mmCIF file with all atom_site columns, C-alpha atoms in Angstrom:
data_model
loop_
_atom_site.group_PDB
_atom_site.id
_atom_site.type_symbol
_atom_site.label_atom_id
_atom_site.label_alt_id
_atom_site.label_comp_id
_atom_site.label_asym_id
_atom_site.label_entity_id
_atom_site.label_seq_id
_atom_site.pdbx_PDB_ins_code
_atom_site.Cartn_x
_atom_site.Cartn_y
_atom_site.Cartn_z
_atom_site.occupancy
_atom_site.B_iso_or_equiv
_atom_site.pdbx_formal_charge
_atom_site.auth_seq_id
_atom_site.auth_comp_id
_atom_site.auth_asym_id
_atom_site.auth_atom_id
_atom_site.pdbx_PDB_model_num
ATOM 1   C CA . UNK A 1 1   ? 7.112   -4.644  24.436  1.00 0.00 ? 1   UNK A CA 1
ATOM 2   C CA . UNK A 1 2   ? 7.796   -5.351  20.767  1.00 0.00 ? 2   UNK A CA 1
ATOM 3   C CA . UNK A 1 3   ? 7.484   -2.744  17.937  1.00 0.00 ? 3   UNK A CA 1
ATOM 4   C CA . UNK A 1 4   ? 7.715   -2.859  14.547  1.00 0.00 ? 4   UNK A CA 1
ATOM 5   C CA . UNK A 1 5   ? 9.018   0.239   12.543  1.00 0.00 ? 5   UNK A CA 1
ATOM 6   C CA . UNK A 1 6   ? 9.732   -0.182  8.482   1.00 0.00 ? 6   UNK A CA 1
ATOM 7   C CA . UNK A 1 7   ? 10.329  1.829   6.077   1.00 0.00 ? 7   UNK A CA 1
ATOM 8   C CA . UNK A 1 8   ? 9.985   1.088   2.433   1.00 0.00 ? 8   UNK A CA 1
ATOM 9   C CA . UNK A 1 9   ? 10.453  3.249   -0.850  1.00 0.00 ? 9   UNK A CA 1
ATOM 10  C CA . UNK A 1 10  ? 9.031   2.341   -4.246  1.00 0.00 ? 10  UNK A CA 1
ATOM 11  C CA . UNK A 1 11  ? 6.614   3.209   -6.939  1.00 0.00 ? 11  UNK A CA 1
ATOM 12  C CA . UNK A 1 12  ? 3.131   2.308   -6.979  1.00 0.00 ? 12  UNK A CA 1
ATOM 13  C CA . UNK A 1 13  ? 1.918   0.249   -9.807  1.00 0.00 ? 13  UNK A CA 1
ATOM 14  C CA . UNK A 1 14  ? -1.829  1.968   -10.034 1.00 0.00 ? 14  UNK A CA 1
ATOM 15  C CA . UNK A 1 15  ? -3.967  4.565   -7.937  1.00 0.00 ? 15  UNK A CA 1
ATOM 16  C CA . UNK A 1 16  ? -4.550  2.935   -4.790  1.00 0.00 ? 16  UNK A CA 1
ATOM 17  C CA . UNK A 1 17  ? -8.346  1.268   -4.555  1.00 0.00 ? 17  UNK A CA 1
ATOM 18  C CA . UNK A 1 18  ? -10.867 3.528   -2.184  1.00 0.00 ? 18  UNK A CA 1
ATOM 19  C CA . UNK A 1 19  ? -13.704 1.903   -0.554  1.00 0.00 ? 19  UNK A CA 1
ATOM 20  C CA . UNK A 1 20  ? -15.217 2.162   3.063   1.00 0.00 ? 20  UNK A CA 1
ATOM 21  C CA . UNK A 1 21  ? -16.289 -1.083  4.370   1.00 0.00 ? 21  UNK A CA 1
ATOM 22  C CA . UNK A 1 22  ? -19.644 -1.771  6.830   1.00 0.00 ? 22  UNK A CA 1
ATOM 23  C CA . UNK A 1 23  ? -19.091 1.052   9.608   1.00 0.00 ? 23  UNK A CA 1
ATOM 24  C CA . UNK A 1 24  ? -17.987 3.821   7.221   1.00 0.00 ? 24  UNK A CA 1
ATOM 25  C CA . UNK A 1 25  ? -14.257 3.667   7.769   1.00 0.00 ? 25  UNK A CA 1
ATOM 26  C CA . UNK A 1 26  ? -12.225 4.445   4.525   1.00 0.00 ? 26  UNK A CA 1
ATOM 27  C CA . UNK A 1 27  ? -8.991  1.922   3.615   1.00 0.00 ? 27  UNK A CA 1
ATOM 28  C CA . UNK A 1 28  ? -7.201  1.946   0.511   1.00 0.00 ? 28  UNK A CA 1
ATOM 29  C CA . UNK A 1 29  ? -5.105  -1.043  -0.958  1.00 0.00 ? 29  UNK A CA 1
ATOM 30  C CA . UNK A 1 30  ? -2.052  -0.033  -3.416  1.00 0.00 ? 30  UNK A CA 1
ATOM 31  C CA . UNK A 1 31  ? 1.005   -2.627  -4.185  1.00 0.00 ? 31  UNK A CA 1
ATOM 32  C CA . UNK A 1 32  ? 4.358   -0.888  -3.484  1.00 0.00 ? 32  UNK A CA 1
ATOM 33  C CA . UNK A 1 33  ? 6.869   -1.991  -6.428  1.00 0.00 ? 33  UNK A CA 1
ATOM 34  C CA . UNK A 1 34  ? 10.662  -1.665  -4.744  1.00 0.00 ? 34  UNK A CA 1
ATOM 35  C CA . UNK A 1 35  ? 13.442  -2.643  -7.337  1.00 0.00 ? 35  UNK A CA 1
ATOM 36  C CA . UNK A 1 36  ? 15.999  -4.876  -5.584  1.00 0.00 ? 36  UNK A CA 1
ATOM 37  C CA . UNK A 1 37  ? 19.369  -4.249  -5.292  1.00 0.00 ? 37  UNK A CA 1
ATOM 38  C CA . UNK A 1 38  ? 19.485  -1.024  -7.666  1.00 0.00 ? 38  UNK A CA 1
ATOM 39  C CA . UNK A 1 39  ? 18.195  -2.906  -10.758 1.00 0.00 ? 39  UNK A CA 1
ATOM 40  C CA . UNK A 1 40  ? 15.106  -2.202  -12.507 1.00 0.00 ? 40  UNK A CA 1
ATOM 41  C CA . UNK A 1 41  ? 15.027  -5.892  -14.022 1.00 0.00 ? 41  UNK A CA 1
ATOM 42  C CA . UNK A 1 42  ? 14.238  -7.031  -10.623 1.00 0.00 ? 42  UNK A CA 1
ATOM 43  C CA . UNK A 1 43  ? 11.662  -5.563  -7.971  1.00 0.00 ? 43  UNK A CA 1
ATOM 44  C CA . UNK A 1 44  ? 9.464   -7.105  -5.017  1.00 0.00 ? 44  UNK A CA 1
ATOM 45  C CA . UNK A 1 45  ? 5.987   -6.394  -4.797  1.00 0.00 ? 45  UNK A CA 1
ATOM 46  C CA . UNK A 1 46  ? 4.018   -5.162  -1.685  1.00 0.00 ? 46  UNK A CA 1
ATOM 47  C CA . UNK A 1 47  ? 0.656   -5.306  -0.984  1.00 0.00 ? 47  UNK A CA 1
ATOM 48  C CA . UNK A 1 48  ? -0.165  -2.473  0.861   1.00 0.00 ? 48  UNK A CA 1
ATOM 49  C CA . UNK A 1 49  ? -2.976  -1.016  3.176   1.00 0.00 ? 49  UNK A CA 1
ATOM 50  C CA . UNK A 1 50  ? -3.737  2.821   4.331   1.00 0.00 ? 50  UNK A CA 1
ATOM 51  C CA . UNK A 1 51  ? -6.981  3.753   6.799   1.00 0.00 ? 51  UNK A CA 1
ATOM 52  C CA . UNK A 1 52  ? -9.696  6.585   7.114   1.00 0.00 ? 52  UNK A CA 1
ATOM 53  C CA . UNK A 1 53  ? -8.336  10.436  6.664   1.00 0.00 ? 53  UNK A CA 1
ATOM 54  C CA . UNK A 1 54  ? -4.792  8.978   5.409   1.00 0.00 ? 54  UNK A CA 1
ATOM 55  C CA . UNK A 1 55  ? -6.190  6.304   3.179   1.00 0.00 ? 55  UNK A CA 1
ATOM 56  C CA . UNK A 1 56  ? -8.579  9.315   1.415   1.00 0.00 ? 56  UNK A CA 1
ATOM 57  C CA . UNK A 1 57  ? -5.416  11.687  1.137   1.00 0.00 ? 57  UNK A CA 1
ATOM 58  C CA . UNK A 1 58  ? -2.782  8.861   -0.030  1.00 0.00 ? 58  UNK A CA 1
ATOM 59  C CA . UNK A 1 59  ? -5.318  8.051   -3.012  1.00 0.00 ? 59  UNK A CA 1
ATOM 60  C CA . UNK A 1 60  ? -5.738  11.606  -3.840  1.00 0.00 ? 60  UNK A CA 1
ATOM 61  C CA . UNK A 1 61  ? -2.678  12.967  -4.071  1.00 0.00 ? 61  UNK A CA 1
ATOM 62  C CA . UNK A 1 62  ? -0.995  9.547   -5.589  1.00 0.00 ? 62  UNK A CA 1
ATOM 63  C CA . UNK A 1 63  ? -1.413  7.365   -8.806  1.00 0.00 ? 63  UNK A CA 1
ATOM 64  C CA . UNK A 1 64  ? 0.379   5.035   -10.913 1.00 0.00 ? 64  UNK A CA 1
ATOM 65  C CA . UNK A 1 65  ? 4.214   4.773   -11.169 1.00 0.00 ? 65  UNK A CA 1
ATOM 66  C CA . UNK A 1 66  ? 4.343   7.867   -8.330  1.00 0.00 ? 66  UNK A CA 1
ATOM 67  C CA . UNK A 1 67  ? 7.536   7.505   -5.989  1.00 0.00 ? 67  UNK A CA 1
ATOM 68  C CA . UNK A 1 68  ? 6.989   7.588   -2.393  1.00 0.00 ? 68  UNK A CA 1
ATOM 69  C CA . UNK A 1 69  ? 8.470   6.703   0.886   1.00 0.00 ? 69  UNK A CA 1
ATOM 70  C CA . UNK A 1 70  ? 6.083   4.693   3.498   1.00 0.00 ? 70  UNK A CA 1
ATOM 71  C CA . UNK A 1 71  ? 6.430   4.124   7.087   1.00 0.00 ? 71  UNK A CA 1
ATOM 72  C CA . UNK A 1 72  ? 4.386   1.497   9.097   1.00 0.00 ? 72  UNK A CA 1
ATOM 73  C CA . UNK A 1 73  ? 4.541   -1.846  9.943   1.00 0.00 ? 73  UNK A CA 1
ATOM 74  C CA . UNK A 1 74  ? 3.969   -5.438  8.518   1.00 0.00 ? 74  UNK A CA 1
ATOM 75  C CA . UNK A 1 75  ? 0.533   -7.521  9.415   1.00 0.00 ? 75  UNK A CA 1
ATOM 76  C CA . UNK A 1 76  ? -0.495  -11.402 8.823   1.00 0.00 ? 76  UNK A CA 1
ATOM 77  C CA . UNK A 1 77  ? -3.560  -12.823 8.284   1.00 0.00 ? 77  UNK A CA 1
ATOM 78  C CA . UNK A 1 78  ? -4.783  -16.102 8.269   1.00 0.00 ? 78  UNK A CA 1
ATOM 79  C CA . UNK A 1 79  ? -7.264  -16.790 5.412   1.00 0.00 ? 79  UNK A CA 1
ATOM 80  C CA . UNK A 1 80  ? -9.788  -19.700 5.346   1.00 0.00 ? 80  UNK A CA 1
ATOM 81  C CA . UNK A 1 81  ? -9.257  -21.774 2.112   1.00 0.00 ? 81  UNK A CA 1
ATOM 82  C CA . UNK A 1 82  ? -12.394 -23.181 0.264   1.00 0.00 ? 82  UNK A CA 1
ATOM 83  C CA . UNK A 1 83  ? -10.850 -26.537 0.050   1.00 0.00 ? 83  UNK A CA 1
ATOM 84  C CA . UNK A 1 84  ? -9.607  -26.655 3.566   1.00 0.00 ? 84  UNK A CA 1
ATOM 85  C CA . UNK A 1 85  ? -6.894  -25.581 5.227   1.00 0.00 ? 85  UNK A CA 1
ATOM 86  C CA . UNK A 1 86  ? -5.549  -22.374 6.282   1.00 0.00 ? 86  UNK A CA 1
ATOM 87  C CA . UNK A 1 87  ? -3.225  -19.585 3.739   1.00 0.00 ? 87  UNK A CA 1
ATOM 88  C CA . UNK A 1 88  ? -1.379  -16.791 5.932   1.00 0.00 ? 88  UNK A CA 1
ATOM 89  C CA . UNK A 1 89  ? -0.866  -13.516 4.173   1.00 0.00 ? 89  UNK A CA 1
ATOM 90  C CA . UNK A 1 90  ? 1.683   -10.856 4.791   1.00 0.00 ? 90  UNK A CA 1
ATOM 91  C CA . UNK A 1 91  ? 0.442   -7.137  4.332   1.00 0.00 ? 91  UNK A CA 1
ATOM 92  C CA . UNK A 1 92  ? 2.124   -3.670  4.962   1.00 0.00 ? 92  UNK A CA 1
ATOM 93  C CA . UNK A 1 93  ? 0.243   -1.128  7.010   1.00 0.00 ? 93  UNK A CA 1
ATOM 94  C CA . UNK A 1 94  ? 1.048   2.094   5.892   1.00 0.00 ? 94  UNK A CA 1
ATOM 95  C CA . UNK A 1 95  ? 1.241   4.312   9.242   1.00 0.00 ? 95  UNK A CA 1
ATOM 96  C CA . UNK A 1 96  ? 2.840   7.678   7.539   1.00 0.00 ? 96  UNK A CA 1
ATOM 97  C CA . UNK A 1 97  ? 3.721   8.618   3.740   1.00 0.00 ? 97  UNK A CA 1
ATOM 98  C CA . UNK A 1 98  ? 5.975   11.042  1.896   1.00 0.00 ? 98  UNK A CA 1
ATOM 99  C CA . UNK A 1 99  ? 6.021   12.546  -1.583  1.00 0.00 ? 99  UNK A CA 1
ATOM 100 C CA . UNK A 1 100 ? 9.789   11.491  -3.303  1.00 0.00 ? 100 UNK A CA 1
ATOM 101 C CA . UNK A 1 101 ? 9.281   13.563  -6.458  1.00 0.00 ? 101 UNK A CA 1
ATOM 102 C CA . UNK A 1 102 ? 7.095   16.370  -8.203  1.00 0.00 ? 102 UNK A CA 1
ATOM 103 C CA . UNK A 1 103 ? 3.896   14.807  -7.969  1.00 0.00 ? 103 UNK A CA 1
ATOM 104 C CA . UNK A 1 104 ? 2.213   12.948  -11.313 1.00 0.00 ? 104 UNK A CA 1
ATOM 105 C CA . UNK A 1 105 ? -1.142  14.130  -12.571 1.00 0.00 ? 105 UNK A CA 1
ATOM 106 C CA . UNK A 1 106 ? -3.710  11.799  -10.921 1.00 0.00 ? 106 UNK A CA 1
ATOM 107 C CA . UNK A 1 107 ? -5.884  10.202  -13.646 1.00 0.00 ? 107 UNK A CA 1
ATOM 108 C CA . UNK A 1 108 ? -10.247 9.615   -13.199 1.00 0.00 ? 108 UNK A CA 1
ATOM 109 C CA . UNK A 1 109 ? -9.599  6.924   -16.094 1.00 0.00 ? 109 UNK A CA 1
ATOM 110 C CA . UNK A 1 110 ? -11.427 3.703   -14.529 1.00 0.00 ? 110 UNK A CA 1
ATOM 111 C CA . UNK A 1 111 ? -9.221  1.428   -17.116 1.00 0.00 ? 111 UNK A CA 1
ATOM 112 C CA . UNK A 1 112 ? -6.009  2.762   -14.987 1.00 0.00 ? 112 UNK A CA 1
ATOM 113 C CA . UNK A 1 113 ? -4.473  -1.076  -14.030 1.00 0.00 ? 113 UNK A CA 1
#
């Protein structure tokens, strides 16, 4: 059996996007913003997902520029292109999450980016 265990820290770079799709479930996507090598001139950019209670709790308590630690485990999916063909995508499933700092006031402001 193969398992994958990661663990990433970073900032996020806005409050992570709450919806519930068709059968009610609640995901969140955020993008994870880890500097490389110890420089802030430099930094990867993750596109991250979160589901139901976690995803409801990670947007709550978190919003832009907040410093956490993630655990979980990377996903692919293939994506139909409208001119043919086929894109794969890589995505990071967030399976647990951990406050790194005194926590930020989470804004309501819609124009948050």
């Amino acid at each position: 059996m193969y398992y994958q265990s990661i663990t990433l820290i970073g900032r996020t770079t806005s409050k992570a996007n709450l919806r519930f799709i068709t059968d009610g479930k609640a995901v969140a996507n955020f993008i994870l913003a880890i500097n490389r090598d110890g420089s802030s001139n430099n930094a990867d950019f993750i596109p991250c997902v979160i589901w139901e209670d976690k995803a409801k709790n990670f947007t709550n308590k978190f919003g832009k520029g907040s410093l956490v630690l993630i655990e979980g485990k990377l996903r692919s999916t293939q994506i139909q292109l409208e001119e043919g063909g086929t894109k794969n995508e890589l995505q990071f499933e967030v399976h647990s999450f951990k406050q790194m700092e005194k926590p930020k006031p989470v804004t309501t402001n819609n124009n948050e980016e």
